[in-house]
Amino acid sequence: MVSPAIALAFLPFIVTLLIRYRHYLVLLYRAVLVVWLRDRLTGTSREQRAFQYVLAHAIPGDPHHILQTFDQWCYHCEHLSCVGPDKGRIVERVLLERAPLRVLELGTYCGYGTVLLAQGLPPGARLYTIEGDPRHAAVAEKVELIVGPSEEVIPHLREKHGLVNANFVFMDHWKRSYLRDLRLLESHQLLAEGATILADNVLFPGAPHFLQYAKTCGKYHCKVHRASLEYFRAIPDGILPGSEIAPRLPREIS
Ligand SMILES: C[S@@+](CC[C@H](N)C(=O)[O-])C[C@H]1O[C@@H](n2cnc3c(N)ncnc32)[C@H](O)[C@@H]1O
């Protein structure tokens, strides 16, 4: 049994920790506890609930309004790990600058990033999006949705899906798979000359091995954009961004 005096001595330490990490606790509460409870109470998943909300409130065929409706849901109802509006603006800006014709997204989830990418593409562009979980599927006109784990899909993108190479890749699947999949894209020569790779959440939850490789391998020019965690502006600065990487020596990898 811990004596009350020792417990009291630890109290300031615990209170300091709680204050310091309060935003992460709120994230844990909203993204895990509330979702777990609602899943059990309603018998539906949070993705199904989000879709129902978007179907009921969004103007059909208006991509901006669909994204805004998703944002409303995430701010006011439940947390979804979509790229969100702040980092979404970075994605839109890079898309506008590069005007890529063949875009590959890793991690479709509810289709937020897919809608964001699709509405920013120039005419004639094609978007391929890979999702390992068949329940998380969303399709649009310019989009080819490929269901399967990225490590199995990437090696067959060319012969099975006709993607010669991509000039824009949006990585937003499991962070631990970023490095493996970048290496896969390189080894299958699926990155076009001067391709841009935009990787979400490289600082939080973080993809340190991917970042280290991208910064040190000499093939890429890296620029980390500082932003805040989707739907959690209060989470301290410097937590997470997208990272833009353009091949510096394109001929080495394409
Ligand atoms: C963070 S969510 C993607 C969010 C989405 N890009 C957006 O902005 O709305 C991650 C998704 O990646 C999928 N995923 C994770 N690892 C994968 C893999 N190796 N291959 C394919 N999909 C994967 C998960 O099932 C999940 O739906």
mmCIF file of C-alpha atoms and ligand atoms in Angstrom:
data_model
loop_
_atom_site.group_PDB
_atom_site.id
_atom_site.type_symbol
_atom_site.label_atom_id
_atom_site.label_comp_id
_atom_site.label_asym_id
_atom_site.label_seq_id
_atom_site.Cartn_x
_atom_site.Cartn_y
_atom_site.Cartn_z
ATOM 1 C CA MET A 1 0.000 0.000 0.000
ATOM 2 C CA VAL A 2 1.372 3.446 -0.956
ATOM 3 C CA SER A 3 1.411 5.780 2.019
ATOM 4 C CA PRO A 4 -0.696 8.969 1.660
ATOM 5 C CA ALA A 5 2.459 11.075 2.182
ATOM 6 C CA ILE A 6 4.195 9.468 -0.842
ATOM 7 C CA ALA A 7 1.021 9.750 -2.952
ATOM 8 C CA LEU A 8 0.789 13.424 -2.013
ATOM 9 C CA ALA A 9 4.416 13.983 -2.996
ATOM 10 C CA PHE A 10 3.626 12.697 -6.495
ATOM 11 C CA LEU A 11 0.521 14.838 -6.846
ATOM 12 C CA PRO A 12 2.216 17.961 -8.306
ATOM 13 C CA PHE A 13 4.061 15.757 -10.796
ATOM 14 C CA ILE A 14 0.828 14.073 -11.924
ATOM 15 C CA VAL A 15 -1.006 17.404 -12.155
ATOM 16 C CA THR A 16 1.872 18.852 -14.251
ATOM 17 C CA LEU A 17 1.709 15.852 -16.586
ATOM 18 C CA LEU A 18 -2.067 16.170 -16.908
ATOM 19 C CA ILE A 19 -1.835 19.886 -17.722
ATOM 20 C CA ARG A 20 1.041 19.426 -20.158
ATOM 21 C CA TYR A 21 -0.541 16.566 -22.068
ATOM 22 C CA ARG A 22 -4.190 17.636 -21.730
ATOM 23 C CA HIS A 23 -4.678 17.994 -25.492
ATOM 24 C CA TYR A 24 -3.485 14.425 -26.060
ATOM 25 C CA LEU A 25 -5.878 13.256 -23.366
ATOM 26 C CA VAL A 26 -8.735 15.064 -25.104
ATOM 27 C CA LEU A 27 -7.652 13.407 -28.368
ATOM 28 C CA LEU A 28 -7.603 10.004 -26.654
ATOM 29 C CA TYR A 29 -11.024 10.668 -25.164
ATOM 30 C CA ARG A 30 -12.594 11.864 -28.436
ATOM 31 C CA ALA A 31 -10.846 9.530 -30.861
ATOM 32 C CA VAL A 32 -10.939 6.347 -28.788
ATOM 33 C CA LEU A 33 -13.285 6.395 -25.805
ATOM 34 C CA VAL A 34 -16.256 8.265 -27.311
ATOM 35 C CA VAL A 35 -15.972 6.273 -30.539
ATOM 36 C CA TRP A 36 -15.782 2.963 -28.684
ATOM 37 C CA LEU A 37 -18.879 3.841 -26.650
ATOM 38 C CA ARG A 38 -20.889 5.023 -29.676
ATOM 39 C CA ASP A 39 -19.895 1.912 -31.659
ATOM 40 C CA ARG A 40 -21.342 -0.229 -28.895
ATOM 41 C CA LEU A 41 -24.450 1.872 -28.365
ATOM 42 C CA THR A 42 -25.398 2.256 -32.038
ATOM 43 C CA GLY A 43 -24.025 -0.974 -33.559
ATOM 44 C CA THR A 44 -22.455 1.092 -36.373
ATOM 45 C CA SER A 45 -18.886 2.170 -37.022
ATOM 46 C CA ARG A 46 -17.778 5.807 -36.819
ATOM 47 C CA GLU A 47 -17.116 5.751 -40.573
ATOM 48 C CA GLN A 48 -20.742 4.652 -41.205
ATOM 49 C CA ARG A 49 -21.989 7.393 -38.889
ATOM 50 C CA ALA A 50 -19.843 9.975 -40.692
ATOM 51 C CA PHE A 51 -21.163 8.822 -44.092
ATOM 52 C CA GLN A 52 -24.764 9.044 -42.876
ATOM 53 C CA TYR A 53 -24.107 12.588 -41.682
ATOM 54 C CA VAL A 54 -22.421 13.598 -44.944
ATOM 55 C CA LEU A 55 -25.212 12.025 -47.019
ATOM 56 C CA ALA A 56 -27.827 13.891 -45.000
ATOM 57 C CA HIS A 57 -26.102 17.298 -44.951
ATOM 58 C CA ALA A 58 -23.782 17.706 -47.931
ATOM 59 C CA ILE A 59 -24.816 19.118 -51.302
ATOM 60 C CA PRO A 60 -24.392 16.183 -53.718
ATOM 61 C CA GLY A 61 -21.793 16.793 -56.416
ATOM 62 C CA ASP A 62 -20.218 19.757 -54.600
ATOM 63 C CA PRO A 63 -16.773 18.548 -53.454
ATOM 64 C CA HIS A 64 -16.077 21.623 -51.318
ATOM 65 C CA HIS A 65 -19.349 21.259 -49.478
ATOM 66 C CA ILE A 66 -18.757 17.518 -49.008
ATOM 67 C CA LEU A 67 -15.361 18.269 -47.416
ATOM 68 C CA GLN A 68 -16.831 21.039 -45.258
ATOM 69 C CA THR A 69 -19.510 18.648 -44.048
ATOM 70 C CA PHE A 70 -16.864 16.056 -43.162
ATOM 71 C CA ASP A 71 -15.010 18.821 -41.253
ATOM 72 C CA GLN A 72 -18.165 19.792 -39.347
ATOM 73 C CA TRP A 73 -18.626 16.169 -38.345
ATOM 74 C CA CYS A 74 -15.022 15.868 -37.182
ATOM 75 C CA TYR A 75 -15.031 19.138 -35.223
ATOM 76 C CA HIS A 76 -18.405 18.714 -33.562
ATOM 77 C CA CYS A 77 -19.210 14.989 -33.470
ATOM 78 C CA GLU A 78 -16.390 12.450 -33.715
ATOM 79 C CA HIS A 79 -12.762 12.418 -34.736
ATOM 80 C CA LEU A 80 -11.779 10.877 -38.092
ATOM 81 C CA SER A 81 -8.168 10.596 -39.281
ATOM 82 C CA CYS A 82 -8.760 12.504 -42.508
ATOM 83 C CA VAL A 83 -6.135 14.941 -43.721
ATOM 84 C CA GLY A 84 -8.435 17.792 -42.626
ATOM 85 C CA PRO A 85 -8.800 21.409 -43.755
ATOM 86 C CA ASP A 86 -5.446 22.874 -42.609
ATOM 87 C CA LYS A 87 -3.161 20.319 -44.195
ATOM 88 C CA GLY A 88 -5.754 20.013 -46.961
ATOM 89 C CA ARG A 89 -4.897 23.563 -48.027
ATOM 90 C CA ILE A 90 -1.230 22.553 -48.315
ATOM 91 C CA VAL A 91 -2.229 19.568 -50.460
ATOM 92 C CA GLU A 92 -4.366 21.839 -52.672
ATOM 93 C CA ARG A 93 -1.565 24.368 -53.065
ATOM 94 C CA VAL A 94 1.029 21.745 -54.020
ATOM 95 C CA LEU A 95 -1.457 20.161 -56.441
ATOM 96 C CA LEU A 96 -2.104 23.524 -58.070
ATOM 97 C CA GLU A 97 1.636 24.208 -58.408
ATOM 98 C CA ARG A 98 2.455 20.793 -59.880
ATOM 99 C CA ALA A 99 -0.737 20.014 -61.871
ATOM 100 C CA PRO A 100 0.110 16.288 -61.895
ATOM 101 C CA LEU A 101 -1.555 13.968 -64.400
ATOM 102 C CA ARG A 102 -1.097 10.663 -62.586
ATOM 103 C CA VAL A 103 -1.741 10.757 -58.851
ATOM 104 C CA LEU A 104 -1.431 7.898 -56.383
ATOM 105 C CA GLU A 105 -2.975 8.045 -52.912
ATOM 106 C CA LEU A 106 -2.028 5.437 -50.304
ATOM 107 C CA GLY A 107 -4.830 5.119 -47.712
ATOM 108 C CA THR A 108 -8.311 6.069 -48.983
ATOM 109 C CA TYR A 109 -10.213 5.694 -45.689
ATOM 110 C CA CYS A 110 -13.488 7.680 -45.964
ATOM 111 C CA GLY A 111 -12.451 9.367 -49.201
ATOM 112 C CA TYR A 112 -11.761 12.828 -47.769
ATOM 113 C CA GLY A 113 -8.260 13.004 -49.260
ATOM 114 C CA THR A 114 -9.573 11.393 -52.443
ATOM 115 C CA VAL A 115 -12.246 14.076 -52.917
ATOM 116 C CA LEU A 116 -9.685 16.760 -52.072
ATOM 117 C CA LEU A 117 -7.214 15.420 -54.620
ATOM 118 C CA ALA A 118 -9.833 14.701 -57.313
ATOM 119 C CA GLN A 119 -11.281 18.226 -57.222
ATOM 120 C CA GLY A 120 -7.788 19.765 -57.527
ATOM 121 C CA LEU A 121 -6.653 17.771 -60.540
ATOM 122 C CA PRO A 122 -6.247 19.252 -63.995
ATOM 123 C CA PRO A 123 -8.488 17.962 -66.830
ATOM 124 C CA GLY A 124 -7.411 14.541 -68.099
ATOM 125 C CA ALA A 125 -5.672 13.602 -64.861
ATOM 126 C CA ARG A 126 -6.185 10.220 -63.244
ATOM 127 C CA LEU A 127 -6.191 9.408 -59.544
ATOM 128 C CA TYR A 128 -5.419 5.938 -58.198
ATOM 129 C CA THR A 129 -6.151 5.321 -54.541
ATOM 130 C CA ILE A 130 -5.189 2.214 -52.589
ATOM 131 C CA GLU A 131 -7.124 1.086 -49.518
ATOM 132 C CA GLY A 132 -6.446 -2.113 -47.620
ATOM 133 C CA ASP A 133 -9.759 -2.202 -45.771
ATOM 134 C CA PRO A 134 -12.685 -2.906 -48.139
ATOM 135 C CA ARG A 135 -15.111 -1.145 -45.749
ATOM 136 C CA HIS A 136 -13.315 2.155 -46.284
ATOM 137 C CA ALA A 137 -14.160 2.791 -49.892
ATOM 138 C CA ALA A 138 -15.180 5.898 -51.789
ATOM 139 C CA VAL A 139 -15.170 6.403 -55.523
ATOM 140 C CA ALA A 140 -15.360 9.383 -57.820
ATOM 141 C CA GLU A 141 -15.348 9.773 -61.577
ATOM 142 C CA LYS A 142 -11.644 10.447 -62.035
ATOM 143 C CA VAL A 143 -10.692 7.824 -59.481
ATOM 144 C CA GLU A 144 -9.622 4.214 -59.700
ATOM 145 C CA LEU A 145 -10.139 2.658 -56.296
ATOM 146 C CA ILE A 146 -7.911 -0.357 -55.710
ATOM 147 C CA VAL A 147 -8.739 -2.474 -52.688
ATOM 148 C CA GLY A 148 -5.764 -4.263 -51.158
ATOM 149 C CA PRO A 149 -2.703 -3.715 -48.994
ATOM 150 C CA SER A 150 -0.279 -1.264 -50.603
ATOM 151 C CA GLU A 151 2.650 -3.670 -50.338
ATOM 152 C CA GLU A 152 0.722 -6.159 -52.526
ATOM 153 C CA VAL A 153 -0.825 -3.595 -54.898
ATOM 154 C CA ILE A 154 2.206 -1.388 -55.660
ATOM 155 C CA PRO A 155 4.272 -4.078 -57.420
ATOM 156 C CA HIS A 156 1.354 -4.689 -59.858
ATOM 157 C CA LEU A 157 0.248 -1.097 -60.444
ATOM 158 C CA ARG A 158 1.761 -0.978 -63.911
ATOM 159 C CA GLU A 159 0.643 -4.236 -65.456
ATOM 160 C CA LYS A 160 -2.703 -4.657 -63.646
ATOM 161 C CA HIS A 161 -3.860 -1.042 -63.387
ATOM 162 C CA GLY A 162 -2.025 0.714 -66.202
ATOM 163 C CA LEU A 163 -0.210 3.234 -63.995
ATOM 164 C CA VAL A 164 3.062 3.767 -65.875
ATOM 165 C CA ASN A 165 4.343 6.025 -63.123
ATOM 166 C CA ALA A 166 2.948 8.693 -60.790
ATOM 167 C CA ASN A 167 3.973 12.312 -60.701
ATOM 168 C CA PHE A 168 2.205 12.940 -57.399
ATOM 169 C CA VAL A 169 1.916 10.525 -54.473
ATOM 170 C CA PHE A 170 -0.114 11.309 -51.357
ATOM 171 C CA MET A 171 0.957 9.013 -48.501
ATOM 172 C CA ASP A 172 -1.606 8.869 -45.744
ATOM 173 C CA HIS A 173 -1.866 5.230 -44.722
ATOM 174 C CA TRP A 174 -0.094 3.590 -41.759
ATOM 175 C CA LYS A 175 2.916 5.711 -40.924
ATOM 176 C CA ARG A 176 5.160 2.687 -40.340
ATOM 177 C CA SER A 177 4.559 1.665 -43.988
ATOM 178 C CA TYR A 178 5.725 4.972 -45.523
ATOM 179 C CA LEU A 179 9.383 4.011 -45.879
ATOM 180 C CA ARG A 180 8.670 0.487 -47.120
ATOM 181 C CA ASP A 181 6.223 1.813 -49.738
ATOM 182 C CA LEU A 182 8.511 4.624 -50.884
ATOM 183 C CA ARG A 183 11.236 2.010 -51.451
ATOM 184 C CA LEU A 184 8.692 -0.166 -53.296
ATOM 185 C CA LEU A 185 7.679 2.753 -55.541
ATOM 186 C CA GLU A 186 11.357 3.435 -56.231
ATOM 187 C CA SER A 187 12.278 -0.161 -56.960
ATOM 188 C CA HIS A 188 9.333 -0.574 -59.346
ATOM 189 C CA GLN A 189 10.236 2.719 -61.019
ATOM 190 C CA LEU A 190 6.786 4.104 -60.324
ATOM 191 C CA LEU A 191 7.912 7.668 -59.586
ATOM 192 C CA ALA A 192 7.946 9.908 -62.640
ATOM 193 C CA GLU A 193 10.777 12.349 -63.228
ATOM 194 C CA GLY A 194 10.346 15.249 -60.787
ATOM 195 C CA ALA A 195 7.521 13.482 -58.916
ATOM 196 C CA THR A 196 6.179 15.068 -55.741
ATOM 197 C CA ILE A 197 5.505 12.941 -52.694
ATOM 198 C CA LEU A 198 3.310 14.431 -50.015
ATOM 199 C CA ALA A 199 3.310 12.490 -46.753
ATOM 200 C CA ASP A 200 0.876 13.343 -43.989
ATOM 201 C CA ASN A 201 1.510 13.012 -40.235
ATOM 202 C CA VAL A 202 5.287 12.762 -40.501
ATOM 203 C CA LEU A 203 5.715 14.423 -37.089
ATOM 204 C CA PHE A 204 2.621 13.093 -35.316
ATOM 205 C CA PRO A 205 2.063 10.161 -34.980
ATOM 206 C CA GLY A 206 5.340 10.392 -36.895
ATOM 207 C CA ALA A 207 7.340 8.500 -39.486
ATOM 208 C CA PRO A 208 10.949 9.032 -38.325
ATOM 209 C CA HIS A 209 12.593 6.334 -40.451
ATOM 210 C CA PHE A 210 10.804 7.589 -43.567
ATOM 211 C CA LEU A 211 11.843 11.189 -42.827
ATOM 212 C CA GLN A 212 15.435 10.201 -42.142
ATOM 213 C CA TYR A 213 15.649 8.231 -45.372
ATOM 214 C CA ALA A 214 14.040 10.982 -47.442
ATOM 215 C CA LYS A 215 16.372 13.603 -45.964
ATOM 216 C CA THR A 216 19.589 11.626 -46.209
ATOM 217 C CA CYS A 217 19.319 9.354 -49.254
ATOM 218 C CA GLY A 218 20.140 12.239 -51.573
ATOM 219 C CA LYS A 219 17.297 11.544 -53.985
ATOM 220 C CA TYR A 220 14.847 14.050 -52.619
ATOM 221 C CA HIS A 221 14.540 17.663 -51.765
ATOM 222 C CA CYS A 222 12.549 17.652 -48.512
ATOM 223 C CA LYS A 223 10.449 20.412 -47.097
ATOM 224 C CA VAL A 224 8.407 19.784 -43.981
ATOM 225 C CA HIS A 225 5.347 22.002 -43.690
ATOM 226 C CA ARG A 226 4.401 22.761 -40.119
ATOM 227 C CA ALA A 227 0.692 22.421 -39.343
ATOM 228 C CA SER A 228 -1.529 21.140 -36.576
ATOM 229 C CA LEU A 229 -3.136 17.753 -36.128
ATOM 230 C CA GLU A 230 -6.350 17.418 -38.074
ATOM 231 C CA TYR A 231 -9.285 18.813 -36.084
ATOM 232 C CA PHE A 232 -6.987 19.503 -33.080
ATOM 233 C CA ARG A 233 -5.586 23.002 -33.471
ATOM 234 C CA ALA A 234 -4.833 23.095 -29.738
ATOM 235 C CA ILE A 235 -2.228 20.379 -29.994
ATOM 236 C CA PRO A 236 1.088 22.212 -29.657
ATOM 237 C CA ASP A 237 2.983 23.697 -32.601
ATOM 238 C CA GLY A 238 5.423 21.528 -34.408
ATOM 239 C CA ILE A 239 3.449 18.382 -33.915
ATOM 240 C CA LEU A 240 2.664 17.513 -37.480
ATOM 241 C CA PRO A 241 2.684 18.551 -41.080
ATOM 242 C CA GLY A 242 2.869 17.169 -44.556
ATOM 243 C CA SER A 243 6.255 16.680 -46.069
ATOM 244 C CA GLU A 244 6.920 17.447 -49.644
ATOM 245 C CA ILE A 245 9.701 15.611 -51.367
ATOM 246 C CA ALA A 246 10.711 16.217 -54.949
ATOM 247 C CA PRO A 247 13.429 14.036 -56.473
ATOM 248 C CA ARG A 248 16.670 16.010 -56.715
ATOM 249 C CA LEU A 249 18.288 13.493 -58.996
ATOM 250 C CA PRO A 250 15.247 12.222 -60.880
ATOM 251 C CA ARG A 251 17.129 10.057 -63.333
ATOM 252 C CA GLU A 252 18.427 7.919 -60.498
ATOM 253 C CA ILE A 253 14.982 6.730 -59.605
ATOM 254 C CA SER A 254 12.942 6.885 -62.789
HETATM 255 C C1 LIG B 1 -5.271 8.042 -42.044
HETATM 256 S S1 LIG B 1 -6.361 7.053 -42.977
HETATM 257 C C2 LIG B 1 -6.314 7.819 -44.562
HETATM 258 C C3 LIG B 1 -6.984 9.157 -44.592
HETATM 259 C C4 LIG B 1 -7.268 9.682 -45.976
HETATM 260 N N1 LIG B 1 -6.084 9.817 -46.785
HETATM 261 C C5 LIG B 1 -7.974 11.027 -45.861
HETATM 262 O O1 LIG B 1 -7.330 12.071 -45.879
HETATM 263 O O2 LIG B 1 -9.198 10.997 -45.733
HETATM 264 C C6 LIG B 1 -5.378 5.600 -43.257
HETATM 265 C C7 LIG B 1 -6.028 4.542 -44.148
HETATM 266 O O3 LIG B 1 -4.962 3.757 -44.696
HETATM 267 C C8 LIG B 1 -5.390 2.406 -44.765
HETATM 268 N N2 LIG B 1 -4.142 1.600 -44.800
HETATM 269 C C9 LIG B 1 -3.225 1.477 -43.814
HETATM 270 N N3 LIG B 1 -2.181 0.719 -44.230
HETATM 271 C C10 LIG B 1 -2.445 0.361 -45.511
HETATM 272 C C11 LIG B 1 -1.751 -0.406 -46.480
HETATM 273 N N4 LIG B 1 -0.562 -0.952 -46.223
HETATM 274 N N5 LIG B 1 -2.320 -0.567 -47.700
HETATM 275 C C12 LIG B 1 -3.515 0.010 -47.995
HETATM 276 N N6 LIG B 1 -4.226 0.755 -47.120
HETATM 277 C C13 LIG B 1 -3.702 0.921 -45.885
HETATM 278 C C14 LIG B 1 -6.264 2.195 -43.525
HETATM 279 O O4 LIG B 1 -7.171 1.108 -43.687
HETATM 280 C C15 LIG B 1 -6.965 3.561 -43.433
HETATM 281 O O5 LIG B 1 -8.222 3.506 -44.092
#
